[in-house]
DNA sequence: ATTGCGATTTGATCCAGATCAAATCTCCGT
DNA sequence: ACGGAGATTTGATCTGGATCAAATCGCAAT
């Protein structure tokens, strides 16, 4: 997303922030009706296509957002092009790093998504003013920290097969279907590789291996079925 | 640390928490004089030897602490024994995971250390009551999250040499000497391996390689000198 | 339907780091 | 000073996953 353009849009909008309320967004869920109305006057509901960069690594944090639909990937890239996905976020997560000027990572829509965009200054003021918002963002930060550390174990100590199984398990847990036994992958093979610290070839080979073992079925390139979730879980050494 | 024993000690102490104040601990730095005095009556200053387990993975979070001296490692272990260090904490960091019943990781003193121990219930009440404490712990959680994600990049995408250089750089940045060009390693080779997702043999080989290249001098097994910090930094691809 | 191109899979080979196996080094207790 | 045991280094070899190289698939544009 282009920063200058987004600021123009923020100013021009005047509708209340209904999308977040509907999804119990982290931000809107913590605000009073009055605050919600003030925030709504300056916020913007925005559709972003898969691949759209919401925040660029190294750019100024000039706005924050709530995801209301879709999946966002957080990514770090090195100067020589190597890159690592360091987090996946799902609705209704908050996106952004409060209280730091420059972003150390990029946030990019992994699927088509919808976000609710808030101007930085207004939101930071509300965080400092509103205990419940602070508490709620603190809770999300702690949850993300738990997830990041769990993933550090996966990156540092699990085999390729365990890594792929871990990813499928993670996606299944966040899938929107009730059963979560069949789901769409929000990531391409290249993105999966960047999340797992592997190459696309290894990811592909491990997926076909899991398929041949009967642990998963690959309905098509982006759609997986897991006949027996326990069999998948057994692939991940605890 | 034995949980039952620590609770007895907490109850029996009645001195104010002066060690934290001196080090501007995350907790004590955020409290008023009155709160400090209440907290002090229920807190405990405690020396722990290197290797002492402060929190056990899977145990109940029944207290929190502030580090006032030394280094604490956060560690996750798998049922088959593989383990991964997922964070290092230095004075005056806060140790513990507020608002969650069971710890998903262990915290262990990496060096001889001193911590200030608070009972869980009292501290959680103070977090909810005291905006400044909430803010301060939120800030620490966000910093730890940044550090965890930076380390995910290291674990997933850097080579063994870059990993070892990254670790030395990290330690140097937290060293207590002003120059930080010479420092003690708070970790054994085995712990370094568990932090970097490598084996001890690879860690040892990369250290001697950096030594032979003149990037570091190994004064003795736990003490490193870096003649030129830029040369070390150049080993870490950005 | 056909073409074209990027994404994915599959195959062949390579190599960074793991594993197995000794030497050394450190340092503690006697 | 003298064991002795664990920690560290060094050496030899192996291997999981990377790299290089082709197919093959999926699908959008014509």
Coordinates of C-alpha atoms (C1' of nucleotides) in Angstrom, one line a residue:
Chain A
X1 CA 0.0 0.0 0.0
X2 CA 1.3 3.4 -0.9
X3 CA 1.6 5.5 2.2
X4 CA 0.8 8.9 0.7
X5 CA -2.3 7.6 -1.0
X6 CA -3.5 5.9 2.1
X7 CA -3.3 9.1 4.1
X8 CA -5.4 10.9 1.5
X9 CA -8.0 8.2 1.8
X10 CA -8.0 8.3 5.5
X11 CA -8.8 12.0 5.5
X12 CA -11.5 11.6 2.8
X13 CA -13.5 8.9 4.6
X14 CA -16.1 9.6 7.1
X15 CA -18.0 6.4 7.6
X16 CA -17.9 4.6 11.0
X17 CA -15.7 1.6 11.3
X18 CA -18.3 -1.0 11.0
X19 CA -16.2 -3.8 9.6
X20 CA -14.1 -4.1 12.7
X21 CA -17.0 -4.1 15.0
X22 CA -18.6 -6.9 13.1
X23 CA -15.4 -9.0 13.5
X24 CA -14.7 -7.9 17.0
X25 CA -11.4 -6.4 15.9
X26 CA -8.7 -6.0 18.6
X27 CA -8.9 -2.3 18.3
X28 CA -12.6 -1.6 18.0
X29 CA -13.5 -4.3 20.5
X30 CA -11.7 -2.4 23.2
X31 CA -13.2 1.1 22.6
X32 CA -16.3 2.9 23.9
X33 CA -19.0 4.0 21.6
X34 CA -17.7 7.6 21.6
X35 CA -14.2 6.6 20.8
X36 CA -15.4 4.3 18.1
X37 CA -17.2 7.1 16.5
X38 CA -14.1 9.4 16.6
X39 CA -11.9 6.6 15.3
X40 CA -14.5 5.7 12.6
X41 CA -14.4 9.3 11.3
X42 CA -10.6 8.9 10.6
X43 CA -10.4 5.2 9.7
X44 CA -10.8 3.5 6.4
X45 CA -12.1 0.1 5.4
X46 CA -9.9 -1.2 2.6
X47 CA -9.9 -4.2 0.3
X48 CA -6.4 -5.4 -0.6
X49 CA -5.5 -8.0 -3.2
X50 CA -3.2 -11.0 -2.5
X51 CA 0.4 -9.8 -2.7
X52 CA -0.4 -6.2 -1.8
X53 CA 2.2 -4.8 0.5
X54 CA 0.4 -3.1 3.5
X55 CA 3.6 -2.1 5.3
X56 CA 7.1 -2.0 3.7
X57 CA 10.2 -3.1 5.6
X58 CA 12.2 0.0 6.5
X59 CA 9.3 2.4 5.9
X60 CA 7.7 4.7 8.5
X61 CA 4.9 3.4 10.6
X62 CA 2.3 5.9 9.6
X63 CA -0.8 3.8 10.2
X64 CA -2.0 0.7 11.8
X65 CA -4.8 -1.7 10.8
X66 CA -7.1 -4.5 11.9
X67 CA -7.5 -7.5 9.6
X68 CA -11.2 -8.1 9.0
X69 CA -10.9 -10.8 6.4
X70 CA -8.0 -12.8 4.9
X71 CA -4.5 -13.7 5.9
X72 CA -1.5 -11.3 6.2
X73 CA 2.1 -12.5 6.2
X74 CA 4.9 -10.7 8.1
X75 CA 8.2 -11.0 6.3
X76 CA 11.8 -10.0 6.7
X77 CA 14.1 -9.8 3.8
X78 CA 17.9 -9.6 3.8
X79 CA 19.9 -7.4 1.4
X80 CA 20.9 -10.4 -0.7
X81 CA 17.3 -11.5 -1.2
X82 CA 17.0 -14.3 1.3
X83 CA 13.8 -13.9 3.2
X84 CA 11.9 -15.3 6.1
X85 CA 8.2 -15.1 7.0
X86 CA 8.1 -14.4 10.7
X87 CA 4.4 -14.5 11.3
X88 CA 1.0 -15.1 9.9
X89 CA -1.9 -13.0 11.0
X90 CA -5.6 -13.7 10.6
X91 CA -8.8 -11.8 11.2
X92 CA -9.3 -10.0 13.6
X93 CA -5.6 -9.4 14.4
X94 CA -4.0 -6.0 14.8
X95 CA -1.3 -5.2 12.3
X96 CA 1.6 -2.8 13.1
X97 CA 4.2 -2.1 15.6
X98 CA 3.1 0.6 18.0
X99 CA 5.6 3.1 19.4
X100 CA 8.4 2.5 16.9
X101 CA 9.0 4.8 14.1
X102 CA 10.4 2.5 11.4
X103 CA 9.1 -0.9 10.5
X104 CA 11.6 -3.8 10.7
X105 CA 9.4 -6.0 8.6
X106 CA 6.9 -5.9 5.8
X107 CA 3.3 -6.9 6.1
X108 CA 1.7 -8.3 2.9
X109 CA -1.7 -9.7 2.2
X110 CA -1.2 -13.4 1.6
X111 CA -4.8 -13.8 0.3
X112 CA -7.3 -11.2 -0.8
X113 CA -8.1 -9.4 2.4
X114 CA -9.9 -6.6 4.0
X115 CA -8.4 -4.4 6.6
X116 CA -9.5 -1.4 8.6
X117 CA -6.8 1.3 8.6
X118 CA -6.2 3.8 11.4
X119 CA -3.9 6.8 11.4
X120 CA -0.9 6.3 13.6
X121 CA -1.2 9.4 15.8
X122 CA -4.8 8.9 16.7
X123 CA -4.4 5.3 17.5
X124 CA -1.3 5.8 19.7
X125 CA -3.2 8.5 21.6
X126 CA -6.1 6.1 22.1
X127 CA -3.7 3.3 23.3
X128 CA -2.3 5.6 25.9
X129 CA -5.7 6.9 27.0
X130 CA -7.6 3.7 27.0
X131 CA -6.6 1.0 29.4
X132 CA -8.7 -1.7 27.7
X133 CA -7.1 -1.0 24.3
X134 CA -3.6 -1.2 25.9
X135 CA -4.6 -4.4 27.6
X136 CA -5.9 -5.9 24.5
X137 CA -2.9 -5.0 22.4
X138 CA -0.6 -6.2 25.2
X139 CA -2.5 -9.6 25.1
X140 CA -2.0 -9.8 21.3
X141 CA 1.7 -9.0 21.6
X142 CA 2.1 -11.8 24.2
X143 CA 0.2 -14.2 22.0
X144 CA 2.4 -13.4 19.0
X145 CA 5.4 -13.8 21.2
X146 CA 4.3 -17.3 22.2
X147 CA 3.7 -18.1 18.5
X148 CA 7.1 -16.7 17.5
X149 CA 8.9 -18.7 20.1
X150 CA 7.0 -21.9 19.1
X151 CA 8.1 -21.2 15.6
X152 CA 11.7 -20.7 16.6
X153 CA 11.7 -24.3 17.9
X154 CA 10.3 -25.4 14.6
X155 CA 12.9 -23.5 12.6
X156 CA 15.9 -24.5 14.8
X157 CA 15.2 -28.1 15.7
X158 CA 12.6 -29.7 13.5
X159 CA 13.2 -31.7 10.3
X160 CA 11.8 -30.8 7.0
X161 CA 8.9 -33.2 7.3
X162 CA 8.1 -32.0 10.8
X163 CA 8.2 -28.4 9.6
X164 CA 5.7 -29.0 6.8
X165 CA 3.4 -30.9 9.1
X166 CA 3.7 -28.1 11.6
X167 CA 2.6 -25.6 9.0
X168 CA -0.3 -27.6 7.9
X169 CA -1.4 -28.0 11.5
X170 CA -1.1 -24.2 12.1
X171 CA -3.2 -23.4 9.0
X172 CA -5.8 -26.0 9.9
X173 CA -6.1 -24.4 13.4
X174 CA -6.9 -21.1 11.8
X175 CA -9.1 -22.4 9.0
X176 CA -12.5 -20.9 9.0
X177 CA -14.4 -24.1 8.3
X178 CA -15.9 -25.8 11.4
X179 CA -14.2 -29.1 10.8
X180 CA -10.9 -27.6 9.7
X181 CA -10.2 -31.0 8.2
X182 CA -10.1 -29.5 4.7
X183 CA -8.7 -26.0 4.0
X184 CA -7.1 -23.7 1.5
X185 CA -3.4 -22.9 1.8
X186 CA -3.1 -19.1 2.1
X187 CA 0.5 -19.5 0.9
X188 CA 2.3 -20.5 -2.3
X189 CA 5.0 -23.1 -2.2
X190 CA 7.6 -20.3 -2.2
X191 CA 6.0 -18.6 0.7
X192 CA 5.7 -21.9 2.6
X193 CA 9.5 -22.4 2.0
X194 CA 10.2 -18.9 3.3
X195 CA 8.1 -19.6 6.4
X196 CA 9.8 -22.9 7.1
X197 CA 13.4 -22.0 6.2
X198 CA 13.4 -24.5 3.4
X199 CA 13.5 -24.4 -0.4
X200 CA 10.4 -24.9 -2.6
X201 CA 11.7 -28.2 -3.8
X202 CA 12.0 -29.6 -0.3
X203 CA 8.5 -28.3 0.5
X204 CA 7.1 -29.9 -2.6
X205 CA 8.8 -33.2 -1.9
X206 CA 7.6 -33.3 1.7
X207 CA 4.1 -32.6 0.7
X208 CA 4.1 -35.4 -1.8
X209 CA 5.7 -37.6 0.8
X210 CA 2.8 -36.8 3.3
X211 CA 0.4 -37.5 0.5
X212 CA 1.9 -40.9 -0.4
X213 CA 1.8 -41.8 3.3
X214 CA -1.9 -41.0 3.3
X215 CA -1.6 -38.3 5.9
X216 CA -3.0 -35.6 3.6
X217 CA -4.8 -35.4 0.3
X218 CA -3.8 -32.7 -2.1
X219 CA -7.2 -31.9 -3.7
X220 CA -5.5 -29.2 -5.8
X221 CA -2.5 -27.0 -5.5
X222 CA -4.0 -24.8 -2.9
X223 CA -6.5 -27.1 -1.2
X224 CA -5.6 -29.8 1.3
X225 CA -7.7 -32.4 3.1
X226 CA -6.5 -34.1 6.3
X227 CA -8.4 -37.4 6.7
X228 CA -7.1 -37.8 10.3
X229 CA -5.8 -34.8 12.2
X230 CA -4.2 -37.0 14.8
X231 CA -2.0 -38.7 12.1
X232 CA -0.9 -35.2 11.1
X233 CA -0.2 -34.2 14.7
X234 CA 1.9 -37.4 15.1
X235 CA 4.2 -36.1 12.4
X236 CA 5.1 -33.2 14.7
X237 CA 7.4 -34.3 17.5
X238 CA 6.3 -32.4 20.6
Chain B
X1 CA 13.6 -23.0 41.8
X2 CA 11.2 -25.0 43.8
X3 CA 7.8 -23.4 43.7
X4 CA 6.6 -24.3 47.2
X5 CA 9.8 -23.2 48.8
X6 CA 9.7 -19.9 46.9
X7 CA 6.2 -19.2 48.2
X8 CA 7.3 -19.7 51.7
X9 CA 10.1 -17.3 51.3
X10 CA 7.9 -14.7 49.7
X11 CA 5.7 -14.8 52.7
X12 CA 8.5 -14.6 55.1
X13 CA 10.3 -11.6 53.7
X14 CA 9.4 -8.1 54.6
X15 CA 12.1 -5.9 53.2
X16 CA 11.4 -3.4 50.5
X17 CA 12.4 -4.3 47.0
X18 CA 15.5 -2.2 46.8
X19 CA 17.4 -4.3 44.3
X20 CA 14.9 -3.6 41.6
X21 CA 14.8 0.1 42.2
X22 CA 18.5 0.3 42.0
X23 CA 18.4 -1.3 38.6
X24 CA 15.3 0.4 37.4
X25 CA 13.6 -2.9 36.9
X26 CA 10.7 -3.0 34.5
X27 CA 8.2 -3.7 37.4
X28 CA 9.5 -1.4 40.1
X29 CA 10.3 1.4 37.7
X30 CA 6.6 1.7 36.9
X31 CA 5.2 1.8 40.3
X32 CA 4.4 4.6 42.8
X33 CA 6.1 4.7 46.2
X34 CA 3.0 3.3 47.9
X35 CA 2.7 0.4 45.5
X36 CA 6.4 -0.2 45.7
X37 CA 6.1 -0.6 49.4
X38 CA 3.2 -3.0 49.2
X39 CA 5.0 -5.0 46.5
X40 CA 8.2 -4.9 48.6
X41 CA 6.5 -6.5 51.5
X42 CA 5.6 -9.6 49.4
X43 CA 8.6 -9.8 47.1
X44 CA 11.9 -11.5 47.5
X45 CA 15.4 -10.8 46.4
X46 CA 17.0 -14.0 45.4
X47 CA 20.4 -15.1 44.2
X48 CA 20.4 -18.0 41.8
X49 CA 23.4 -20.0 40.6
X50 CA 24.1 -20.7 36.9
X51 CA 21.9 -23.5 35.8
X52 CA 19.2 -22.9 38.3
X53 CA 15.7 -23.4 36.8
X54 CA 13.6 -20.3 37.6
X55 CA 10.5 -21.5 35.8
X56 CA 9.9 -25.1 34.5
X57 CA 8.3 -25.8 31.1
X58 CA 4.8 -27.0 31.8
X59 CA 4.6 -25.7 35.3
X60 CA 2.2 -23.3 36.7
X61 CA 3.1 -19.6 36.5
X62 CA 2.9 -18.9 40.2
X63 CA 5.3 -16.0 40.3
X64 CA 7.1 -13.5 38.2
X65 CA 10.5 -11.8 38.5
X66 CA 12.7 -9.0 37.5
X67 CA 16.3 -9.8 36.7
X68 CA 18.7 -7.5 38.6
X69 CA 22.0 -9.1 37.7
X70 CA 23.1 -11.9 35.3
X71 CA 21.6 -13.6 32.2
X72 CA 18.5 -15.8 32.0
X73 CA 17.9 -18.1 29.0
X74 CA 14.4 -19.1 27.9
X75 CA 14.3 -22.6 26.6
X76 CA 11.8 -25.0 24.9
X77 CA 12.5 -28.7 25.0
X78 CA 10.8 -31.4 22.9
X79 CA 9.8 -34.8 24.3
X80 CA 12.7 -36.5 22.5
X81 CA 15.2 -34.1 24.1
X82 CA 15.9 -31.7 21.2
X83 CA 15.9 -28.2 22.6
X84 CA 15.9 -24.6 21.5
X85 CA 16.8 -21.5 23.4
X86 CA 14.1 -19.0 22.3
X87 CA 15.4 -15.9 24.2
X88 CA 18.0 -14.4 26.4
X89 CA 17.1 -11.9 29.0
X90 CA 19.4 -9.4 30.8
X91 CA 18.9 -7.1 33.7
X92 CA 16.5 -5.4 34.2
X93 CA 14.1 -7.5 32.2
X94 CA 10.9 -8.9 33.5
X95 CA 10.6 -12.8 33.5
X96 CA 7.3 -14.6 33.1
X97 CA 4.2 -14.8 31.0
X98 CA 1.4 -12.8 32.5
X99 CA -2.2 -13.9 32.1
X100 CA -1.4 -17.5 31.2
X101 CA -1.7 -20.3 33.7
X102 CA 0.9 -22.8 32.4
X103 CA 4.4 -21.9 31.2
X104 CA 5.2 -23.1 27.6
X105 CA 8.9 -22.7 28.2
X106 CA 11.5 -22.9 31.0
X107 CA 13.6 -20.0 32.3
X108 CA 17.0 -20.8 33.6
X109 CA 19.8 -18.7 34.9
X110 CA 22.6 -18.9 32.3
X111 CA 25.1 -17.2 34.7
X112 CA 25.0 -16.6 38.4
X113 CA 22.2 -14.1 38.7
X114 CA 20.0 -12.1 41.0
X115 CA 16.3 -11.8 40.6
X116 CA 13.5 -10.1 42.5
X117 CA 10.5 -12.5 42.8
X118 CA 6.9 -11.3 42.9
X119 CA 3.8 -13.4 43.7
X120 CA 1.6 -13.9 40.7
X121 CA -1.7 -12.6 42.0
X122 CA -0.4 -9.4 43.5
X123 CA 1.6 -8.6 40.3
X124 CA -1.3 -9.3 38.0
X125 CA -3.6 -7.1 40.1
X126 CA -1.0 -4.3 39.9
X127 CA -0.7 -4.7 36.1
X128 CA -4.5 -4.3 35.8
X129 CA -4.5 -1.4 38.2
X130 CA -1.5 0.5 37.0
X131 CA -1.4 1.9 33.6
X132 CA 2.3 2.6 33.6
X133 CA 3.1 -0.9 34.6
X134 CA 0.9 -2.3 31.8
X135 CA 2.5 0.1 29.4
X136 CA 6.0 -0.9 30.5
X137 CA 5.3 -4.6 30.2
X138 CA 3.6 -4.1 26.9
X139 CA 6.7 -2.3 25.7
X140 CA 8.9 -5.2 26.8
X141 CA 6.7 -7.7 25.1
X142 CA 6.9 -5.8 21.9
X143 CA 10.7 -5.6 22.2
X144 CA 11.0 -9.3 22.8
X145 CA 8.7 -9.9 19.8
X146 CA 11.0 -7.9 17.6
X147 CA 14.0 -9.8 19.0
X148 CA 12.3 -13.2 18.5
X149 CA 11.4 -12.3 14.9
X150 CA 14.9 -11.1 14.2
X151 CA 16.1 -14.5 15.5
X152 CA 13.6 -16.3 13.3
X153 CA 15.4 -14.8 10.3
X154 CA 18.7 -16.0 11.8
X155 CA 17.4 -19.5 12.4
X156 CA 15.7 -19.9 9.1
X157 CA 17.9 -18.2 6.6
X158 CA 21.5 -17.6 7.9
X159 CA 24.5 -20.0 7.5
X160 CA 26.3 -21.4 10.5
X161 CA 29.0 -18.8 10.3
X162 CA 26.5 -16.0 10.1
X163 CA 24.6 -17.5 13.0
X164 CA 27.7 -17.6 15.3
X165 CA 28.6 -14.1 14.3
X166 CA 25.0 -13.0 15.0
X167 CA 25.2 -14.5 18.5
X168 CA 28.5 -12.8 19.3
X169 CA 27.1 -9.5 18.1
X170 CA 24.0 -9.9 20.3
X171 CA 26.1 -10.7 23.3
X172 CA 28.4 -7.8 22.7
X173 CA 25.5 -5.5 22.5
X174 CA 24.3 -6.5 25.9
X175 CA 27.8 -6.7 27.5
X176 CA 28.2 -4.6 30.5
X177 CA 31.5 -3.1 29.7
X178 CA 31.4 0.3 28.0
X179 CA 33.5 -0.7 25.0
X180 CA 31.8 -4.1 24.7
X181 CA 34.8 -5.1 22.6
X182 CA 35.7 -7.8 25.1
X183 CA 33.1 -9.9 26.9
X184 CA 32.3 -13.1 28.6
X185 CA 30.0 -15.6 26.9
X186 CA 27.1 -16.3 29.2
X187 CA 26.5 -19.6 27.4
X188 CA 28.4 -22.8 27.0
X189 CA 29.0 -24.3 23.6
X190 CA 26.1 -26.6 24.0
X191 CA 23.8 -23.7 24.9
X192 CA 25.1 -21.6 21.9
X193 CA 24.2 -24.6 19.7
X194 CA 20.7 -24.7 21.2
X195 CA 20.3 -21.0 20.6
X196 CA 21.5 -21.2 17.0
X197 CA 19.9 -24.5 15.9
X198 CA 23.3 -26.1 15.3
X199 CA 25.5 -28.8 17.0
X200 CA 28.3 -28.1 19.4
X201 CA 30.8 -29.3 16.9
X202 CA 29.7 -26.8 14.3
X203 CA 29.7 -24.0 16.8
X204 CA 33.2 -24.9 17.8
X205 CA 34.4 -25.0 14.2
X206 CA 32.8 -21.7 13.3
X207 CA 34.4 -20.1 16.4
X208 CA 37.9 -21.3 15.4
X209 CA 37.2 -20.2 11.9
X210 CA 36.4 -16.7 13.0
X211 CA 39.5 -16.8 15.2
X212 CA 41.7 -17.9 12.3
X213 CA 40.3 -15.1 10.2
X214 CA 41.2 -12.7 12.9
X215 CA 37.7 -11.5 13.5
X216 CA 37.7 -12.6 17.1
X217 CA 40.3 -13.6 19.7
X218 CA 39.3 -16.4 22.1
X219 CA 41.1 -15.3 25.3
X220 CA 39.7 -18.3 27.0
X221 CA 36.8 -20.6 26.6
X222 CA 34.3 -18.1 28.0
X223 CA 36.0 -14.8 27.1
X224 CA 36.1 -13.3 23.6
X225 CA 37.7 -10.1 22.3
X226 CA 36.5 -8.5 19.1
X227 CA 39.4 -6.3 17.7
X228 CA 37.1 -4.7 15.1
X229 CA 33.4 -4.8 15.7
X230 CA 32.7 -3.8 12.0
X231 CA 34.6 -6.9 10.8
X232 CA 32.3 -9.0 13.0
X233 CA 29.2 -7.1 11.7
X234 CA 30.3 -7.7 8.1
X235 CA 30.0 -11.5 8.8
X236 CA 26.3 -11.0 9.3
X237 CA 24.5 -10.4 6.1
X238 CA 21.8 -7.8 6.6
Chain C
dA1 C1' -8.7 -25.0 -28.4
dT2 C1' -4.0 -23.1 -28.4
dT3 C1' -0.1 -20.6 -26.7
dG4 C1' 2.8 -19.0 -23.3
dC5 C1' 4.5 -18.4 -18.8
dG6 C1' 5.0 -18.8 -14.1
dA7 C1' 4.2 -22.3 -10.5
dT8 C1' 5.0 -26.9 -9.2
dT9 C1' 6.8 -31.4 -9.3
dT10 C1' 10.4 -34.6 -10.1
dG11 C1' 15.1 -36.2 -11.0
dA12 C1' 20.3 -36.0 -10.4
dT13 C1' 24.0 -34.3 -8.0
dC14 C1' 26.3 -31.6 -4.5
dC15 C1' 27.7 -29.8 0.0
dA16 C1' 27.0 -27.5 4.6
dG17 C1' 26.4 -29.2 8.6
dA18 C1' 25.3 -33.6 11.2
dT19 C1' 27.1 -37.6 13.2
dC20 C1' 30.6 -40.6 14.9
dA21 C1' 35.1 -40.9 17.0
dA22 C1' 39.3 -39.3 19.3
dA23 C1' 42.2 -36.1 21.3
dT24 C1' 42.8 -32.1 24.4
dC25 C1' 41.6 -28.8 27.6
dT26 C1' 39.7 -27.1 32.2
dC27 C1' 39.0 -27.2 36.4
dC28 C1' 37.6 -29.4 40.7
dG29 C1' 38.4 -32.4 44.5
dT30 C1' 41.8 -34.8 47.0
Chain D
dA1 C1' 50.8 -31.8 42.0
dC2 C1' 47.6 -35.6 40.6
dG3 C1' 43.7 -37.8 38.9
dG4 C1' 39.3 -37.7 36.6
dA5 C1' 35.1 -36.2 34.4
dG6 C1' 32.9 -33.1 31.7
dA7 C1' 33.6 -29.5 28.2
dT8 C1' 35.7 -28.4 24.0
dT9 C1' 38.2 -29.0 19.9
dT10 C1' 39.6 -31.6 15.9
dG11 C1' 39.3 -35.2 12.5
dA12 C1' 36.7 -38.5 9.3
dT13 C1' 32.7 -39.7 7.3
dC14 C1' 27.8 -39.4 6.3
dT15 C1' 23.4 -37.4 5.0
dG16 C1' 19.3 -34.3 4.8
dG17 C1' 18.3 -30.7 2.4
dA18 C1' 20.2 -27.5 -1.2
dT19 C1' 21.2 -26.7 -5.9
dC20 C1' 21.0 -27.5 -10.7
dA21 C1' 18.2 -29.1 -14.4
dA22 C1' 14.1 -30.8 -16.7
dA23 C1' 9.5 -32.1 -17.1
dT24 C1' 4.7 -31.0 -16.2
dC25 C1' 0.8 -28.5 -14.5
dG26 C1' -2.5 -24.6 -14.3
dC27 C1' -4.4 -21.0 -16.1
dA28 C1' -5.0 -16.5 -18.3
dA29 C1' -4.8 -14.2 -22.7
dT30 C1' -5.7 -14.8 -27.4

